Amino acid sequence: MVTLTIDNQTVTVPAGTTVLEAAQKLGIVVPHLCYHKELGAVGSCRMCAVMIHKGTLTGLKMSCLIAVEEGMVVTTTDERSMALREQVGEWLMLNHPHDCPVCDEGGECQLQEMTIAVGHGRRRYTGKKHTYPNQDLGPFIAQEMNRCIHCYRCARTYKDYCGGRDFGVMGSRNRVTFGRFADGMLQSDFSGNLIDFCPTGVFTDRTFRFTSRFWDLQEADSVCSHCGVGCAVIPGGRLHQLQRVRSGTNAAVNGSFLCDRGRFGFDYGRHPERPRRARRDGQEVAVDVALEALMSDARALIDAEGPEAVLLLGSERASLESNWLLQRLAKELGCRVPVLSPHARRHQAAQAVAFDLSHQLASLADVRTADVAVVFGVDPLAEAPLLALALRQIVRQGGRVVVCDPRPVELPFAFEHQPLSPLALHELLGGGDMDGKHLRDLLRQAKQPVLVAGADLLGTAGLRHVHSLAQRIATDDRACPIYPVLAGANSFGAALLSLPEQDDLMTRLEGDHVRMMICLETDPLVEGPDGKPLGERLARLEKLVVFDYLPTAVAARADTFIPTCPPVEASGTFINSEGRLRRFERVLAPGASLAHKEDGAHPPRAFFLTQPDSEPLPAPRLLQRLLGGETSLAQIQAEMVMDRPRLAALPQLKAGEEGERVAATVARALPEEKLPEQPAGTLQLVVSPARYGSDLLSRYARQLTPRLTTACVYLHPEDAERHGVQEGDRVDLDTRFGRFTLPLALSETLARGCALVENSAALPEPIPGSGISFCRIGRGGANG
Amino acid sequence: MADTLFTVVLILAKLALIFGVVLFMAAYLVLAERKILGRMQLRYGPNRVGPFGLMQPLADVIKLLTKEDFLPARADKWLFLVAPGITAVTALLVFAVVPFGPTIEVFGRTIPAAVVDLNVGVLYFLGVSSMAVYGVVLGGWASCSKYSLLGSVRGLSQMVSYELSLGLSLVPVIMMARSFSLHDIVMAQASVPFLLLNPVACFVFLICILAESNRIPFDLPEAENELVGGFHTEYSGMRFGLFFVGEYINLVVLGSLMTVFFLGGWHGPWLPPVVWFLIKVLMVCGLFIWIRACLPRLRYDQLMNLGWKVLLPVSLLNILVTGAVLLGLGL
Amino acid sequence: MSRHVFRDIRGTLQPFWVTLRNLFRKPVTVQYPEQKQQLPERYRARLILTRDPDGGERCVACHLCSAACPVDCISMQATEAADGRRYAAWFRINFTRCIFCGLCTEACPTKAIQVTADFELAGRDPLKLVYEKVDLLVDHCGNDNSYNFYHQTGIGVTAPRGENPQETKPMDVKDLMP
């Protein structure tokens, strides 16, 4: 620790801290532009000048570059540094256009703030301003190059931190510009970070273009619900419409970054077909009427047919509170405990993570600081995009990343890919051939090793293998934590709440005991692997009740439908893959949007006491109404802690904070998975989630349409040759999910003996994480 | 029998006459006050309803009658409803003893030009006019509002401070007239009004009735800019109207008493006695309005000081001096 | 106390003279509906949205007026025209709330929102005082008939990029000359 004096105040900071950061700790803001907490300093803007009176280097220095020294004396408000900063502000503004009124950054622009902070106000220079050509960077990012102050933050974000390859610095002298070589959509899955990191309005959010001013937005700390990483986000809305999402900050999880799926895929809650009214037998009814009827139906059925008659189905997308209240509801009704996920195998894998691995979970920050990472069965960009960024930081610091996965994994950095088919991957983990030895040696030599395990591909058995591998690697002075990749925003939470006696959905539905099913914020038809048989079984139910905020297939089939709120319209808690409790706060009240952007249209002139279409209520409140008696979220949480001691940190949890991890616990007995034998002449079927449009939320987010890919089947060229098919052919794929005719694409980096399909809106039937299965491929019969 | 009937009819006729005249005067005093104040402040005052705004009182009454009669949630209902009546009724009751002309002979009967000619008229006036403060006190108390309560507390202590000097300022008058009857007091001023004989008593009386009528500079119980509206803050509609009209009836009544006690009542040359009486009353009312245009409101401690430390000693001294002079003159 | 006795007596009596004198003077009141006052040039009343000298809407819907408004009576939505011009899709001023402080005109960077002397806005239907863009937009430049915001910015709306008077031609970014 080093003690120094800044502006007559002493502060003690760790060695290696810069003067700028030490000043920030004291609450002194030294104006700066090119420095960013996540990106570090480069000293190019010259704005953070301070006077160093005592130290190795004295005089006017850039505070972002000077490390603190013992006994250093610094002033930030002396005449010379103030004068220099004002001058810097003045020349940064020489070419900056006079267009703040039409700039979307206005109001949250660091350049505006810093110009005011340094005191520059009146333009003295009378020469002409430079202008630059703009580029079309696709549907997400708008560029206005004239506003650029050449701080290089965009290039440092896009290229250095996120590893994008299609964006950079071009030109020489005062012609330096930042962009792509040619117009076109930015290819990186992290392109949206340019918006947050550009200190002025060069890169702005095109989906949010001219929509609202920062100061008019209702914002709250929330959690991204697209995948299990649980990044901090700050959604913002106005006029009852969610309009944008920007990255929040959580040092343990996402730092200050966000992937494009989380940033631009927020509009599922404003889907035009979103059901907002309660429905019963095709008739719109009041929510309370529907709730009452549903309760009396359930009671009558249970009285007549016993506790098996009603089946409650929770979800990995519903909040912790909702799932727990669903369990309470089962107790209240006297029926069997709810099933908390429609996807049994995924749910079991999540239980393995939440129980067996709970002593050894790594956070994403642990991944970033590791020096060797071995990834088993994860395609990070598809399953947990921010994991790809964390892994990139390992490589940037000189570490190594090895990925063992059947898919043709692409990552924004150099890594070693071992294309192993699912069976081979299990064999590697379970057995111990040469490759496994090589990996063990690599891990044993590492200072800070970390394992990444994909629950979807590995399943319970694979996760247990990874666990024992980690235990073998770990020594007394060197842990080997595991970062698990789970699919849903609250997969961990649902697994943690799950009870051993709950059984899986299809087993519970066997026979004709179940007469009524209540689905809470889930569509088992597309979120579980057994869509077809389940569809037939649902048709035989007497009552199907669905609580949801998406226009899902099962919602359309429901006898009773009750609208709920997406996370931005409710408060609650998720537990992310690493077992971290993440609180989200309500941003907007539910209700029909009043925003109109068409010329001449304007919000209604009539006023109502209640907002039209504001009937949807958060699921926990609906469930409490069913239980009779609404209490606050805090009271529910207090009861949850009494019930589940692992959630002890829940009541102190605050949105926007790092969030506590749930307490570790002992392993749970789970059914053993047996590896199937591969029938001759078949290929192993690998189902991967598509990067966009696989999770149900992004499927209903229409803003992501430009990023959607078409469905096709991938084969290794050797396999294609063996089966006599060529790239571009339409091929028939015979799988346990059905028979599909798809165009064929070849990939050199795909594991041999595998056929890969991506689950997306274009091909929703194959569900990832459904275990190892086999398929047959043949030339497309129908199309010749 | 016929005698009694005649007396009853006569009293009813006089009541009706006085009632009508006093209410009419009260209504138009409001208009006159607003007009005169306006002109003194270089404004026009009300001039929109009827020619020169002459129908304004009618418009005001219609407005007050059609307004919502509001009852505060925690008010003492009965007291709240009764209080405005007390103010208006006591003011009218005082007028019963005011003689507005000499006795007249009708059908061989001597009829006093007052509802009744009590032989203890002065005491009746002092007694009944003290009742008026109940309207203020009860109204303020029943409203259950801090502003109202403060207003009524002020009204009460103001009355206690002034009622004494008011009574004492009348003692010299009684000594000079040797009667408690108002008629006799007027008759005693046939040649010279008491104003000239005892100006000190007249001045003290003037100040005291200013305070009695709750008008500027002694409008502490209302004090719009400190207490919102004082005791009538919570009143609306015609109940507020009763307070309001009561204040102006009071003005007429006190003007009449000033005329009776000090200005020689109906005595005057050339014109008929009733006209003289009216002129004198209106002059006193005019003086009140003029004072309102000129003086600021006293502070509370200033008012108490004036009452107890100045007016009380002065009126006591005045009694002493008057007594001594009367004794010296052997009257 | 005694020092001020004469001053106090004078102070008490003088108003009687002043008010008496006023009683016979002509009132200064302007009889409003019949007589109308000549209002000062800078009188602040009903707001308008002006046009630039080229006839385009000046308002760029930057939300600065609504941010400056102390009573929150201005609301709007920005949108983009085909040529890149930012303008208000809708613009609403609620004159039942407006206090005519004129802070919006001071905040306006494009001189679009301006005050007029038309103060006669009273009415019985409050909704008639909620003015939409069509009610606010006028056909003149208001008090400045030379300023056009888009001539001052670098974003090529009224003129191609780099053609405005104080701008250089766009850089040729592929030029490698020293």
Short mmCIF file of C-alpha atoms in Angstrom, two decimals, chain B residues 36 39-44 47-48 287 290-291 293-295, chain C residues 12 15-16 19-20 22-23 25-29 31 33-34:
data_model
loop_
_atom_site.label_atom_id
_atom_site.label_comp_id
_atom_site.label_asym_id
_atom_site.label_seq_id
_atom_site.Cartn_x
_atom_site.Cartn_y
_atom_site.Cartn_z
CA ILE B 36 -64.16 53.60 -2.21
CA ARG B 39 -60.81 54.65 -5.94
CA MET B 40 -58.43 55.37 -3.09
CA GLN B 41 -56.04 52.88 -4.71
CA LEU B 42 -56.61 54.35 -8.20
CA ARG B 43 -58.78 51.42 -9.28
CA TYR B 44 -62.43 51.32 -10.28
CA ASN B 47 -68.19 47.93 -12.15
CA ARG B 48 -69.30 44.94 -14.21
CA LEU B 287 -64.69 56.96 8.36
CA TRP B 290 -61.25 55.41 5.08
CA ILE B 291 -59.32 54.07 8.06
CA ALA B 293 -57.59 52.30 3.31
CA CYS B 294 -54.96 54.07 5.42
CA LEU B 295 -53.73 52.03 8.35
CA THR C 12 -50.38 57.80 10.83
CA PRO C 15 -52.12 58.20 4.55
CA PHE C 16 -55.46 59.84 5.21
CA THR C 19 -56.02 58.30 0.08
CA LEU C 20 -58.33 61.29 0.13
CA ASN C 22 -56.48 59.60 -4.70
CA LEU C 23 -60.23 59.40 -4.30
CA ARG C 25 -57.99 61.11 -9.28
CA LYS C 26 -58.64 59.10 -12.42
CA PRO C 27 -58.02 55.36 -11.88
CA VAL C 28 -55.15 53.84 -13.82
CA THR C 29 -57.04 50.61 -14.55
CA GLN C 31 -60.72 48.28 -18.86
CA PRO C 33 -61.89 43.48 -22.82
CA GLU C 34 -62.95 46.91 -24.18
#
